[in-house]
N, CA and C atoms as an extended XYZ file, in Angstrom:
381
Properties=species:S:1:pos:R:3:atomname:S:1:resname:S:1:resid:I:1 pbc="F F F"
N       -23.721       -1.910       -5.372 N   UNK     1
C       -22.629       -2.879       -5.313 CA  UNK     1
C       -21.304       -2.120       -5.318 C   UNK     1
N       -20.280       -2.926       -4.713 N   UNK     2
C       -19.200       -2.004       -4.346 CA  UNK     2
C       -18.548       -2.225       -5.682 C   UNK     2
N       -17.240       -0.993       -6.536 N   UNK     3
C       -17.307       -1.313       -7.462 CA  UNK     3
C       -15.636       -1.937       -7.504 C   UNK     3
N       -15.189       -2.564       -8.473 N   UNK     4
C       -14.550       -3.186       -8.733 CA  UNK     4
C       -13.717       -3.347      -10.076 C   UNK     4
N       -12.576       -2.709       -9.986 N   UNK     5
C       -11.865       -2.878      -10.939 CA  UNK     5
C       -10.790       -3.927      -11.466 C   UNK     5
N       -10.992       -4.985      -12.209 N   UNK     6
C       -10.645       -5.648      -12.999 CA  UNK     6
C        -8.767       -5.172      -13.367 C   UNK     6
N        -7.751       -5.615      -12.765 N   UNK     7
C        -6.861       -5.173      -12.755 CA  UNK     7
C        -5.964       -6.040      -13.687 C   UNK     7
N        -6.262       -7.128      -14.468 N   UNK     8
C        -5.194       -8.026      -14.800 CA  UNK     8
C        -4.762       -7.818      -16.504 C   UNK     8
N        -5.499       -6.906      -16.790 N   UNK     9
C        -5.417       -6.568      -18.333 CA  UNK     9
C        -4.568       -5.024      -18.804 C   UNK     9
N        -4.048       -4.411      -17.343 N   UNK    10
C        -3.338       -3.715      -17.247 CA  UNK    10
C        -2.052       -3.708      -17.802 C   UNK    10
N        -1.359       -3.111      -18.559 N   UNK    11
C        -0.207       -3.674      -18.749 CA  UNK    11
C         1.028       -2.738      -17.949 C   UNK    11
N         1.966       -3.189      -17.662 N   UNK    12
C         3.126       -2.587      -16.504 CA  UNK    12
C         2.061       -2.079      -15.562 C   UNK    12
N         1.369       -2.594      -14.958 N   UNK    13
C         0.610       -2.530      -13.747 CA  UNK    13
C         1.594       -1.883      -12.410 C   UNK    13
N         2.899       -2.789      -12.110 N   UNK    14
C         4.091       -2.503      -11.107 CA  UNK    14
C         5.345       -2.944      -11.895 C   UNK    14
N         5.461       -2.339      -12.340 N   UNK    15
C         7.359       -2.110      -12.658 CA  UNK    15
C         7.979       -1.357      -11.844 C   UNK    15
N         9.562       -1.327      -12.260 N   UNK    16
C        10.089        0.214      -11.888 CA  UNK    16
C         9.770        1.285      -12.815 C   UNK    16
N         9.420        2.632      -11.734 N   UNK    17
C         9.197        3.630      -11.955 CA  UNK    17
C         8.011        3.885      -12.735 C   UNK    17
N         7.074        2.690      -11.991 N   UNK    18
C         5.547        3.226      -12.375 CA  UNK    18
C         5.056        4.327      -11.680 C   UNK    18
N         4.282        4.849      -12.046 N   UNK    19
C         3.948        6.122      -11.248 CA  UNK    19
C         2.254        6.182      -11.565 C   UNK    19
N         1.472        6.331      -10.342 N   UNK    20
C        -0.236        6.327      -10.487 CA  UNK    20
C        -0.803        6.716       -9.359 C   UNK    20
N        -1.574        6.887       -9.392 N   UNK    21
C        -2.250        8.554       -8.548 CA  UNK    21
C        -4.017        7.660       -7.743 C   UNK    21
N        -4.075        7.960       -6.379 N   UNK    22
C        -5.168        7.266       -6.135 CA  UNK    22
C        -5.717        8.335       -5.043 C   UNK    22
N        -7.143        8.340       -4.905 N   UNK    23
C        -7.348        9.484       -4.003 CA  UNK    23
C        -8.391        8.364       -3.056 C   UNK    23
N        -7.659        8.403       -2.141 N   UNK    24
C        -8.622        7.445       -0.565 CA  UNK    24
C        -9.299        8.574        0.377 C   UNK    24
N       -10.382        7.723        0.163 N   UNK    25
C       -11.588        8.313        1.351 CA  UNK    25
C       -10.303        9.123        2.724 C   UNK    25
N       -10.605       10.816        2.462 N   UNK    26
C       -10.750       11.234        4.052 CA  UNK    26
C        -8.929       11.770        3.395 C   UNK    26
N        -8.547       11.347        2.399 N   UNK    27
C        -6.587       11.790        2.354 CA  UNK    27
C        -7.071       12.167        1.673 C   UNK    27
N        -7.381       12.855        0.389 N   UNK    28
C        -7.247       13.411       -1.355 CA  UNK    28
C        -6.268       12.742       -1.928 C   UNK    28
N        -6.006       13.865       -3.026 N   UNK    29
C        -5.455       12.924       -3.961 CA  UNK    29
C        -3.970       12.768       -3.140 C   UNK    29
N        -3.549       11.200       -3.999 N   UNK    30
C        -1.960       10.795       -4.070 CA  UNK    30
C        -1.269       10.175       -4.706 C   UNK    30
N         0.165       10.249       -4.967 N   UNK    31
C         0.605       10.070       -5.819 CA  UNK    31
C         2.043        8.923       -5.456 C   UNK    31
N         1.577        7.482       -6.573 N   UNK    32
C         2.864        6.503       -5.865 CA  UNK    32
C         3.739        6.536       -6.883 C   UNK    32
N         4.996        5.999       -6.532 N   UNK    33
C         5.927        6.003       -7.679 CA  UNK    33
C         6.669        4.345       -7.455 C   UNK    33
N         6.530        3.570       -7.947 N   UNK    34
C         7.410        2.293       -7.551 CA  UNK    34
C         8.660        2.494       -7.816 C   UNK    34
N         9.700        2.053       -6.239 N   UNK    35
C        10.903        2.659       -6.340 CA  UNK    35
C        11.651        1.448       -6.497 C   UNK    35
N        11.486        0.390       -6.692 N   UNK    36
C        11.961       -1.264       -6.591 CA  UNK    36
C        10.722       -2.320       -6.598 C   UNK    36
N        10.868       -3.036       -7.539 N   UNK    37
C        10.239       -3.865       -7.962 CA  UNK    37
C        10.978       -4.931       -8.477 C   UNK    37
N        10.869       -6.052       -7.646 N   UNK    38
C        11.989       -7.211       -8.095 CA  UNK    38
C        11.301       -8.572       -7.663 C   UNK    38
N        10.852       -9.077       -8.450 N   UNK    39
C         9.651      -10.219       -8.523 CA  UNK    39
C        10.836      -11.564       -7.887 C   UNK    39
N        11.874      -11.382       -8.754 N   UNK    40
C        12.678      -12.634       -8.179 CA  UNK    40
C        13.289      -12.543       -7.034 C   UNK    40
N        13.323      -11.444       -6.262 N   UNK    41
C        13.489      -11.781       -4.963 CA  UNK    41
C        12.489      -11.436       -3.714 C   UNK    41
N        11.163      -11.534       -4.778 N   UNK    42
C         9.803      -11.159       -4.237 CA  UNK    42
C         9.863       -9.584       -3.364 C   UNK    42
N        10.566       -8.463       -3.754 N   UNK    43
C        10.348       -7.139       -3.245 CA  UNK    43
C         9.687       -5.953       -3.849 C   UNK    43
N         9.032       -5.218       -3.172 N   UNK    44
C         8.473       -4.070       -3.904 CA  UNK    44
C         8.569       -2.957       -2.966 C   UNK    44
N         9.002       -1.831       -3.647 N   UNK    45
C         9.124       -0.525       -2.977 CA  UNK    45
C         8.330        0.443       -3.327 C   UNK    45
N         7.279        1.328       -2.641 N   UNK    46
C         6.527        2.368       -3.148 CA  UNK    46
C         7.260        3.908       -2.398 C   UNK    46
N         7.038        4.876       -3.308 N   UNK    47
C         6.968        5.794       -2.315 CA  UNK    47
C         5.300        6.599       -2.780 C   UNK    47
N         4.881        7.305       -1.102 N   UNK    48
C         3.797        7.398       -1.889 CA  UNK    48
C         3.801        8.799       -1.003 C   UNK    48
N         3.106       10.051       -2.373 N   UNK    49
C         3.069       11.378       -1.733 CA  UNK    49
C         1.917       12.074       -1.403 C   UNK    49
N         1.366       12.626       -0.490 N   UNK    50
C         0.066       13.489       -0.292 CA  UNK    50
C         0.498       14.360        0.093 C   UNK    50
N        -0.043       15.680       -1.153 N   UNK    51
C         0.640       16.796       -1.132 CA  UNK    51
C         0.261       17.761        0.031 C   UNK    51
N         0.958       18.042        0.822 N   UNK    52
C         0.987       19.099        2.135 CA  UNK    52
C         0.649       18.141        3.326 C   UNK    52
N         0.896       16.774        3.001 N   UNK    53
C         0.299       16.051        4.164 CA  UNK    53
C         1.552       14.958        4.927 C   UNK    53
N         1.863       14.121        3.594 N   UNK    54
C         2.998       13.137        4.160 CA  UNK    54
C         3.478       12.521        2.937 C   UNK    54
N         4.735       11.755        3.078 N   UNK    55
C         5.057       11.166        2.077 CA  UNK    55
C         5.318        9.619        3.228 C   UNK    55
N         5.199        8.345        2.295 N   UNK    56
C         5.378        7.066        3.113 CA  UNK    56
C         5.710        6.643        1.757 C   UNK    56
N         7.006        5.685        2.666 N   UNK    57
C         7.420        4.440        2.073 CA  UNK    57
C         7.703        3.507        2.583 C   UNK    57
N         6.835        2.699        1.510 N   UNK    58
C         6.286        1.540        1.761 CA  UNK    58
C         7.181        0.435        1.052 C   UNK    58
N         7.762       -1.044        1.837 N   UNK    59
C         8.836       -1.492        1.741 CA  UNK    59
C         8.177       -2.982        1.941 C   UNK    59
N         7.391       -3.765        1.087 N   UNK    60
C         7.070       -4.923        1.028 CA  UNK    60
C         8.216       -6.366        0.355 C   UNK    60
N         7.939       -7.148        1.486 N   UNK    61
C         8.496       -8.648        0.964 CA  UNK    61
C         7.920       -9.582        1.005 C   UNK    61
N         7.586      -10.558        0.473 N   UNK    62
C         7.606      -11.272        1.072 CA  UNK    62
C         8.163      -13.058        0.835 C   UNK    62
N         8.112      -13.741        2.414 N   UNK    63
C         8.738      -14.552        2.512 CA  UNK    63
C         8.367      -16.100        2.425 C   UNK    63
N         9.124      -17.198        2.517 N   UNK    64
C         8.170      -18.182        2.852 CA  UNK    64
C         8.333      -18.692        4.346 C   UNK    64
N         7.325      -19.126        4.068 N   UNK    65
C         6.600      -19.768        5.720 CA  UNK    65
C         6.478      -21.295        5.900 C   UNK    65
N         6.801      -21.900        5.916 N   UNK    66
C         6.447      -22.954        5.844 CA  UNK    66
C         5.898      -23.794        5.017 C   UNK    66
N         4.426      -23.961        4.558 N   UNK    67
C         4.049      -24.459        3.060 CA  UNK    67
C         3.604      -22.960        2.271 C   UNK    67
N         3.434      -22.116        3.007 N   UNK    68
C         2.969      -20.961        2.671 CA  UNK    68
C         3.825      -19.529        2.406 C   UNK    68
N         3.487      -18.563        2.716 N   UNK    69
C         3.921      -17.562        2.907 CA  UNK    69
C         3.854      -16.047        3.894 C   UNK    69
N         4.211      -15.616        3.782 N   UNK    70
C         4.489      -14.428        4.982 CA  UNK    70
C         4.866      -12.449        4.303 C   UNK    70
N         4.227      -12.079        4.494 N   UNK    71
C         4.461      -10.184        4.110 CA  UNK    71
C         4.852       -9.813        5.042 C   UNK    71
N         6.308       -9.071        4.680 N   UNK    72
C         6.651       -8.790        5.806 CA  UNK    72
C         6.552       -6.993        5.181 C   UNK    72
N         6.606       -6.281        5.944 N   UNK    73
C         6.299       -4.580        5.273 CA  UNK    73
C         6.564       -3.764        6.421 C   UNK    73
N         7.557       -2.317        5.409 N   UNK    74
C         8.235       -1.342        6.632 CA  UNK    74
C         7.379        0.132        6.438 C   UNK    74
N         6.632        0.161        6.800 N   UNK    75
C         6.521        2.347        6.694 CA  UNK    75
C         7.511        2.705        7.272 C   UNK    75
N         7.765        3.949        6.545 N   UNK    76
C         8.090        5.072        6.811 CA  UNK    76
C         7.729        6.275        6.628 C   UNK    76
N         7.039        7.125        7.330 N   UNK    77
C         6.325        8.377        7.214 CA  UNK    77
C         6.811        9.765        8.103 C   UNK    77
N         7.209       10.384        6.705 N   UNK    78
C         7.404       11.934        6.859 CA  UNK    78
C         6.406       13.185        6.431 C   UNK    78
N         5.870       13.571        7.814 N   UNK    79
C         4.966       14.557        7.813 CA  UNK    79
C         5.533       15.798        6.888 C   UNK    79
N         4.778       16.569        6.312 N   UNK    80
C         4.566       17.231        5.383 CA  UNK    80
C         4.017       18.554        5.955 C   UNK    80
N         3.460       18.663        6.977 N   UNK    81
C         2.717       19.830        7.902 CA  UNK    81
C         1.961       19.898        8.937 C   UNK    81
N         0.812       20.405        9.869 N   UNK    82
C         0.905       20.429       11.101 CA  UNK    82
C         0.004       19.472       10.868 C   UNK    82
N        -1.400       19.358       10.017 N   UNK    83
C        -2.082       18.249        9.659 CA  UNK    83
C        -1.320       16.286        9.755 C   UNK    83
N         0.238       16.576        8.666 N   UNK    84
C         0.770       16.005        8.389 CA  UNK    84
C         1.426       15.247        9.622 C   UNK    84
N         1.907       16.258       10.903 N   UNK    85
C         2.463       15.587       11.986 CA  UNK    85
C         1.042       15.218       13.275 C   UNK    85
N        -0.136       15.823       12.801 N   UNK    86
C        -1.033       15.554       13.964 CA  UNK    86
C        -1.363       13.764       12.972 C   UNK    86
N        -1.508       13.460       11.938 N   UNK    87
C        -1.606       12.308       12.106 CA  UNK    87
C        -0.434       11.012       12.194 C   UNK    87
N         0.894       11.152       12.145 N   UNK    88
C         2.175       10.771       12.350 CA  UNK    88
C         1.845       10.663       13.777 C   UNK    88
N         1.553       11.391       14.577 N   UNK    89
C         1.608       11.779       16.063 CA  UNK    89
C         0.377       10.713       16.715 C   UNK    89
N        -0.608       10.497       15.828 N   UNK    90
C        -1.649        9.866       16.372 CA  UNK    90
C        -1.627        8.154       16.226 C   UNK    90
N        -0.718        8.024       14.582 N   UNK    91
C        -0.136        6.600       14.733 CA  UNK    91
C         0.902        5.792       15.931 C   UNK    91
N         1.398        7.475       16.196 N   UNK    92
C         2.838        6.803       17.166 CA  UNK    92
C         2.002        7.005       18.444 C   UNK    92
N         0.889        7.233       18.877 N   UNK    93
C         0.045        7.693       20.133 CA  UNK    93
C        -0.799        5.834       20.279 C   UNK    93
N        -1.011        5.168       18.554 N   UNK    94
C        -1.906        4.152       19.148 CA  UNK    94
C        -1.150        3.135       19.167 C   UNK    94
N         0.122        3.128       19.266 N   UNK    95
C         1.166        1.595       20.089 CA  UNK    95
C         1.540        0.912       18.946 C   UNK    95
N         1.237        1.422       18.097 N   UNK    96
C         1.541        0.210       16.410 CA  UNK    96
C         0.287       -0.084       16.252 C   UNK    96
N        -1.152        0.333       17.293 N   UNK    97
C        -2.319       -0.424       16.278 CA  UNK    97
C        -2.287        0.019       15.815 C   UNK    97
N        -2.464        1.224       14.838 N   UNK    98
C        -3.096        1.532       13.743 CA  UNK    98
C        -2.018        1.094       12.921 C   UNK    98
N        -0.878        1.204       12.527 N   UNK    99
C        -0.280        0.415       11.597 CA  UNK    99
C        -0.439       -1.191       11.243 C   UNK    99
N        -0.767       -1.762       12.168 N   UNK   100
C        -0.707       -3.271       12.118 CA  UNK   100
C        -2.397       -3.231       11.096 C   UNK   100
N        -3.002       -2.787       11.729 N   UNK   101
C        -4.506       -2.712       10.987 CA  UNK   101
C        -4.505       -2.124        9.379 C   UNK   101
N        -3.330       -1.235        9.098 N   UNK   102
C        -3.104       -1.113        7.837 CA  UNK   102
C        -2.836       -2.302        7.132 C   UNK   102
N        -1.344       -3.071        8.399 N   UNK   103
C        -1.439       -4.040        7.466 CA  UNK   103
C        -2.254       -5.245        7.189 C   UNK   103
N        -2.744       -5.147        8.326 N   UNK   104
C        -3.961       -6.788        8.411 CA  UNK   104
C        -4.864       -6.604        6.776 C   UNK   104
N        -5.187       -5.258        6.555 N   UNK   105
C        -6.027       -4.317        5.868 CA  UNK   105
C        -4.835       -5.067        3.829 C   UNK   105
N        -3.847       -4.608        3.581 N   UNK   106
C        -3.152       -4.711        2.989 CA  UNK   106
C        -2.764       -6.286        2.359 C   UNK   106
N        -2.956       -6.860        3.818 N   UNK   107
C        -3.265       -8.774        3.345 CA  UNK   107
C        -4.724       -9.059        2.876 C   UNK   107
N        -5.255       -8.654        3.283 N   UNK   108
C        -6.684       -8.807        3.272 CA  UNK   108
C        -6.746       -8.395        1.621 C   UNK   108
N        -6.324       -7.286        0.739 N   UNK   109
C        -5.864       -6.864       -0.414 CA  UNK   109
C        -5.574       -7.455       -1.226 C   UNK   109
N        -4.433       -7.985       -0.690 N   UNK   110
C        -3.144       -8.655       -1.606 CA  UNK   110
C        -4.276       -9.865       -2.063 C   UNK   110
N        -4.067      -10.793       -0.723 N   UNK   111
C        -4.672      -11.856       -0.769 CA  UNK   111
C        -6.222      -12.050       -1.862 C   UNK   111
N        -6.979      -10.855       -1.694 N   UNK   112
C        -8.166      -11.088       -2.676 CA  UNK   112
C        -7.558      -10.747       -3.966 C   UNK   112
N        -6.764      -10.257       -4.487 N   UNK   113
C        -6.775       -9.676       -5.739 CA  UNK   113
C        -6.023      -10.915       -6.221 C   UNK   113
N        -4.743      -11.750       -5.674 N   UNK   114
C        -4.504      -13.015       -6.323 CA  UNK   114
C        -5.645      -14.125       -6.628 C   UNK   114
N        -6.551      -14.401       -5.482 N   UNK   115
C        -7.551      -15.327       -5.655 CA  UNK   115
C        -8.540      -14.628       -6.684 C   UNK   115
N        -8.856      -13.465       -6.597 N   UNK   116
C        -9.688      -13.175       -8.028 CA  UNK   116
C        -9.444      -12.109       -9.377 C   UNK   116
N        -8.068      -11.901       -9.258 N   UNK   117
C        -7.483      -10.920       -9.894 CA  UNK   117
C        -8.235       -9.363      -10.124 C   UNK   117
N        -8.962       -9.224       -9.048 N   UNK   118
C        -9.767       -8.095       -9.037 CA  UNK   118
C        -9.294       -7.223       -7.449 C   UNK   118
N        -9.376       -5.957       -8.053 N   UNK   119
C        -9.306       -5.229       -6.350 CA  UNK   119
C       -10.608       -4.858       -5.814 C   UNK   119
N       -10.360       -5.007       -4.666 N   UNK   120
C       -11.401       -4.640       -3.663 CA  UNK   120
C       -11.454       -2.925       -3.166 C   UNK   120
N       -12.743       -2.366       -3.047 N   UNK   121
C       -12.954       -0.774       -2.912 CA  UNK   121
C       -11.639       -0.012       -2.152 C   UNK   121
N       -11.709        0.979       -2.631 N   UNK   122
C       -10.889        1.959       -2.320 CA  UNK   122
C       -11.396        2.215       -0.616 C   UNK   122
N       -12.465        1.974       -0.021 N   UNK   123
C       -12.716        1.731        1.222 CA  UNK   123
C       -11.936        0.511        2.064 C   UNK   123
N       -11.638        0.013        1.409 N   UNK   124
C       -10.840       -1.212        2.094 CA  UNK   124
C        -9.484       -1.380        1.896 C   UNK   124
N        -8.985       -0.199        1.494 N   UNK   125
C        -7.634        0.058        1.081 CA  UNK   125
C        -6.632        0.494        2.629 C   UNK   125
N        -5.585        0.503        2.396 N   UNK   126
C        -4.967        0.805        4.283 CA  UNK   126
C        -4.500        2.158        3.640 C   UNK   126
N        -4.454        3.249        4.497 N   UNK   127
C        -4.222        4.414        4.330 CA  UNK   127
C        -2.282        4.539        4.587 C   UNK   127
């Protein structure tokens, strides 16, 4: 069974200037730091580092939609080395898919962990 960590008993889970370290299939380890976190105007800022590889920041909002709602989210990624720019090079090579699939990947996230306050595998995480 895939495993599952129970996230709601965490305490300062996302504030400012949380800082927590996650290592995804195929990147090693990395390290985020929340650079803005502001619930009342629904924003969150990460920066997130992989050492000799890239640093991205990640620039989530979101909005409302109609009865619902909407994520709207900016990368920004600075290669780190030749590794670092051959995959920068390969995002900007697939037209925005592979970013959009991060984010489809990232709703898909969000969305389960509100409906069950649990996260889903580090396999299903957007890189």
């Amino acid at each position: 069974a895939p495993h599952r960590q129970d996230l709601r008993h965490l305490p300062g889970l996302v504030e400012d200037g949380c800082v927590f370290a996650t290592r995804l299939p195929g990147e090693g380890p990395t390290v985020w730091v929340t650079t803005r976190h502001n619930p009342a105007a629904r924003e969150l800022e990460f920066i997130r580092l992989t050492p000799e590889l890239k640093v991205v920041r990640m620039e989530l909002r979101v909005e409302a939609d109609g009865e619902g709602s909407q994520l709207w989210i900016r990368y920004t990624l600075t290669a780190l080395s030749e590794p670092g720019n051959a995959l920068v090079d390969g995002l900007a090579a697939s037209g925005g898919r592979a970013m959009e699939i991060n984010t489809q990947k990232l709703g898909r996230l969000l969305n389960h962990f509100l409906a069950t306050g649990t996260a889903l595998p580090s396999r299903e995480w957007p890189r």
